[in-house]
C-alpha positions as a Markdown table, in Angstrom:
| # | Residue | x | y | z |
|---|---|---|---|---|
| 1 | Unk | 76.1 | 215.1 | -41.5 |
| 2 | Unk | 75.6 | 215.4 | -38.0 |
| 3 | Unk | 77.6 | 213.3 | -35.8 |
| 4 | Unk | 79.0 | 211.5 | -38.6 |
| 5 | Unk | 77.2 | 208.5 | -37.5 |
| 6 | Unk | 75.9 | 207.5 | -40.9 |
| 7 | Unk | 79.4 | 208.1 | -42.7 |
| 8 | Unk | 81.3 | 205.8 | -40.0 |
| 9 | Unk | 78.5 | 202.8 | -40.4 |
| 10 | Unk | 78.8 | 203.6 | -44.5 |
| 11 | Unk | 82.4 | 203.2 | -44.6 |
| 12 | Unk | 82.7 | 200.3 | -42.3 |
| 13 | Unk | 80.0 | 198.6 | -44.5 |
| 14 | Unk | 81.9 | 199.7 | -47.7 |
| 15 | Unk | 85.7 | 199.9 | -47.2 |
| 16 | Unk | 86.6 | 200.6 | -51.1 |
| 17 | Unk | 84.0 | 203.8 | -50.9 |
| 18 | Unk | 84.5 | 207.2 | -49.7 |
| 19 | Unk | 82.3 | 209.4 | -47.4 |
| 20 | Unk | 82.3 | 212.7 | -47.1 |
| 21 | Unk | 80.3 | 214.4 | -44.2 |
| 22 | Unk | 79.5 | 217.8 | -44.1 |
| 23 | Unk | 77.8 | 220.3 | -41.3 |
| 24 | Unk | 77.6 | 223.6 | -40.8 |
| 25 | Unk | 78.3 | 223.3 | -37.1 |
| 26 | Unk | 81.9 | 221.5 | -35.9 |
| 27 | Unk | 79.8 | 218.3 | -34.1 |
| 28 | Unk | 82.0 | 215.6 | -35.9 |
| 29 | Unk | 83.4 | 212.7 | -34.2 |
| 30 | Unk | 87.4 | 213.3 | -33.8 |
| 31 | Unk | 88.0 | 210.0 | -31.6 |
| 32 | Unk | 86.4 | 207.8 | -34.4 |
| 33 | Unk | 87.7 | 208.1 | -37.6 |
| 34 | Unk | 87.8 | 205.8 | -40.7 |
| 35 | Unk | 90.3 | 206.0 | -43.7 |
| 36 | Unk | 87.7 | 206.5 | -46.2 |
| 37 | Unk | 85.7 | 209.3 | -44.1 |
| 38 | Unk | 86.1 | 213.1 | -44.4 |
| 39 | Unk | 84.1 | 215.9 | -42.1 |
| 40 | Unk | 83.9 | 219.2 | -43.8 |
| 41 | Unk | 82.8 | 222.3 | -41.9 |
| 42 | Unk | 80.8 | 224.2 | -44.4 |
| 43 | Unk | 77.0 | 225.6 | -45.0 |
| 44 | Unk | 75.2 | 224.5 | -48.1 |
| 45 | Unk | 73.0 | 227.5 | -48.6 |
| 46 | Unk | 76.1 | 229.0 | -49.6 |
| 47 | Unk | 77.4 | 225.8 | -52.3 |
| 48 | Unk | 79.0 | 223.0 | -51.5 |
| 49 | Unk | 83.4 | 223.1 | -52.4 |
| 50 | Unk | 83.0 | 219.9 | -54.7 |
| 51 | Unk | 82.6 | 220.5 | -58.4 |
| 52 | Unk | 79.1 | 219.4 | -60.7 |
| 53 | Unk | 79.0 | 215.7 | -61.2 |
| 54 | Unk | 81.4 | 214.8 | -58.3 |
| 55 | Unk | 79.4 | 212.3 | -56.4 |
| 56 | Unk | 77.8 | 209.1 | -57.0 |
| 57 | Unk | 75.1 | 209.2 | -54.7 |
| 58 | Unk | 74.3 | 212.4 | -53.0 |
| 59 | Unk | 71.6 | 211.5 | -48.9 |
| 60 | Unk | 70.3 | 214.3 | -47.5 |
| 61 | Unk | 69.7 | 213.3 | -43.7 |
| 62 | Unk | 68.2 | 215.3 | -40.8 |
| 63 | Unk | 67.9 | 218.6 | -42.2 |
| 64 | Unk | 64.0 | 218.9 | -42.6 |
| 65 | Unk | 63.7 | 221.3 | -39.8 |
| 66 | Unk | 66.8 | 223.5 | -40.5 |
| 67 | Unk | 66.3 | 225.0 | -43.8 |
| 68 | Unk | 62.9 | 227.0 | -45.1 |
| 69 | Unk | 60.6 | 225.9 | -48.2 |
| 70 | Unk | 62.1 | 228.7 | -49.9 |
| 71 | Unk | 65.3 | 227.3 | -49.0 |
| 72 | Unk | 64.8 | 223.5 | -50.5 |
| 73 | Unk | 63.2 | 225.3 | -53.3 |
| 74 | Unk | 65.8 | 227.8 | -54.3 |
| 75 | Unk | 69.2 | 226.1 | -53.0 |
| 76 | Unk | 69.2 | 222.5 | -51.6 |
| 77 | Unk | 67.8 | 220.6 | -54.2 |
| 78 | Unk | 69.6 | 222.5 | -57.2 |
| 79 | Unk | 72.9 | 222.2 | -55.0 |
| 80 | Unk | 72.0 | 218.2 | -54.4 |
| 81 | Unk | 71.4 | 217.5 | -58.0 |
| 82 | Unk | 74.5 | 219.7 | -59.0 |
| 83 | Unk | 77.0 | 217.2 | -57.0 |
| 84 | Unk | 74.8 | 213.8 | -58.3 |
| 85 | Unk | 76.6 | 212.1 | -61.2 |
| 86 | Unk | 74.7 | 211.7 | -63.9 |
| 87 | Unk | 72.5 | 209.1 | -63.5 |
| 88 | Unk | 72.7 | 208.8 | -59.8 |
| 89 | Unk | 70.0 | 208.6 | -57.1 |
| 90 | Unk | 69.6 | 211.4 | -55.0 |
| 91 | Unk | 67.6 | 210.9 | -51.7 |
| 92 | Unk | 66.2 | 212.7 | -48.0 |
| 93 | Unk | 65.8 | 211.2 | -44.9 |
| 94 | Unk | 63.5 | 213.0 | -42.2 |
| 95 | Unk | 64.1 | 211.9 | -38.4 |
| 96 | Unk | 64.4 | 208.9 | -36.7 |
| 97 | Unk | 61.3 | 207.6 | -34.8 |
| 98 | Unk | 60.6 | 206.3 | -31.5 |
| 99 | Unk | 62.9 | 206.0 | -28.8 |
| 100 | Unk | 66.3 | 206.7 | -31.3 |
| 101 | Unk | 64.6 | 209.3 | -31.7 |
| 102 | Unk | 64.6 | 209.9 | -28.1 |
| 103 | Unk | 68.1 | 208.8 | -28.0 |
| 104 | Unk | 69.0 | 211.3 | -30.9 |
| 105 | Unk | 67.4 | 214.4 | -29.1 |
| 106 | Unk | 69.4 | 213.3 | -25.6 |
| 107 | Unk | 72.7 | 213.1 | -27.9 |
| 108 | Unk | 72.2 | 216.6 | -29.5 |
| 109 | Unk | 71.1 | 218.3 | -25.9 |
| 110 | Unk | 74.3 | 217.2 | -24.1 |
| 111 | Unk | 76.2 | 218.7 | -27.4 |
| 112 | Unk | 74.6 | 222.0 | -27.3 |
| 113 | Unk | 74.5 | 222.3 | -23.4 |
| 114 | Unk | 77.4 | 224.5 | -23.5 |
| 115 | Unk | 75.8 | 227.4 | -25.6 |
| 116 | Unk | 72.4 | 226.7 | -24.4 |
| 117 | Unk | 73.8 | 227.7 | -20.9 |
| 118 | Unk | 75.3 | 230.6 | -22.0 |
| 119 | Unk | 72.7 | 232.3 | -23.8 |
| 120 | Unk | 70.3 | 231.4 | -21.6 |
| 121 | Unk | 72.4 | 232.5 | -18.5 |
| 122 | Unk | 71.4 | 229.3 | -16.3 |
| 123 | Unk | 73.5 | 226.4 | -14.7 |
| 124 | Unk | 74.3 | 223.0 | -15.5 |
| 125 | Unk | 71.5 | 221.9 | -13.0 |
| 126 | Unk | 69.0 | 223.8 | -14.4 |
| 127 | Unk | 69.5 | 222.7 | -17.8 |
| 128 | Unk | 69.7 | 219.8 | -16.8 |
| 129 | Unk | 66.4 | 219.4 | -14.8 |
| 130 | Unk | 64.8 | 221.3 | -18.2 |
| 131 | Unk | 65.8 | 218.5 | -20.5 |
| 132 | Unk | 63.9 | 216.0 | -17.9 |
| 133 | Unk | 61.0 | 218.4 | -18.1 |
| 134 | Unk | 60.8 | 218.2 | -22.2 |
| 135 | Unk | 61.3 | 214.3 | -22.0 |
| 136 | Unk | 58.8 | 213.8 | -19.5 |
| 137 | Unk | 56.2 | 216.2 | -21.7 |
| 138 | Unk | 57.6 | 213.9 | -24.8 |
| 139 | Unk | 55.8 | 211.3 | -23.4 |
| 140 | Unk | 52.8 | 212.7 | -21.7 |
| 141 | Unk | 52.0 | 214.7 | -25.1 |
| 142 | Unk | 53.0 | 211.8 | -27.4 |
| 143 | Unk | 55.0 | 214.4 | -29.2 |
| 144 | Unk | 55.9 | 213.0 | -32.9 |
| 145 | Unk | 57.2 | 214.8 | -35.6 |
| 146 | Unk | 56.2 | 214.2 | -39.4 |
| 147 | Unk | 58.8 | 213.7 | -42.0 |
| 148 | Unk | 59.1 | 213.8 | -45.5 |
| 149 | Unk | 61.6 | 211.9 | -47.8 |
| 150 | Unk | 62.4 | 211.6 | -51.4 |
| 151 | Unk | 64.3 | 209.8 | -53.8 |
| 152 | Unk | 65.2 | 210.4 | -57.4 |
| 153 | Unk | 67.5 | 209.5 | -59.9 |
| 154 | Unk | 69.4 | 212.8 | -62.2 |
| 155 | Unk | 68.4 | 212.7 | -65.8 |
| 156 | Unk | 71.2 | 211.6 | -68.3 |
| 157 | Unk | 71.2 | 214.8 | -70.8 |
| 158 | Unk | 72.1 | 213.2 | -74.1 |
């Protein structure tokens, strides 16, 4: 889920649906909040709290990085299909490209600054001057990242 971004545009777009965002970190928005959204804390290596055949369409976004092959394999994709209605598409989205994707990586730096500090044991200012330091190699390296997406549809048993 993220920031919740996706959700909020969903539900503006589609006022008689309901979205339900979930993370296993607490990064939702709590100024900006729709009637038809709902953030859940949870982690879905461990199952989802919905039961089988509970949603009609089921987007994987932004998690290509944060789970192993192992774990797509073995947990995600069972779990995905699990919640899908029968008959409904089921579907991944990698990253963003470009300068969101820029924009997303400056968004998620200023929201983990406060751990990032801690562990590492260095100050505001010098965290501060490293994130300049990672953009500015961004662009001298052309750093990119691939990503990988999918779409299906679950199978109708008869």
């Amino acid at each position: 889920c993220d920031y919740g971004t996706w959700a909020l545009e969903m539900a503006s777009d589609y006022p008689n649906s309901h979205f339900i965002g979930v993370d296993v970190t607490p990064i939702f928005p709590s100024a900006v909040t729709k009637p038809n959204v709902r953030f859940l804390q949870c982690n879905v290596l461990d199952g989802l709290p919905f039961d089988s055949n509970t949603f009609d369409f089921v987007l994987v976004r932004l998690f290509g990085n944060t789970f192993t092959e192992r774990d797509w394999e073995d947990k995600i994709i069972n779990e995905i299909v699990r919640l899908t209605k029968p008959g409904g598409p089921v579907g991944s989205w990698g990253h963003r490209a470009g300068e969101l994707g820029a924009s997303y990586a400056r968004q998620l730096s200023g929201k983990v600054k406060p751990w990032v500090i801690s562990y590492l044991d260095i100050t505001e200012e010098e965290y501060n001057e490293m994130m300049i330091k990672a953009e500015q190699e961004f662009n001298i390296h052309r750093t990119y990242a691939s990503t990988h997406r999918y779409v299906g549809q679950k199978i109708i048993s008869s």
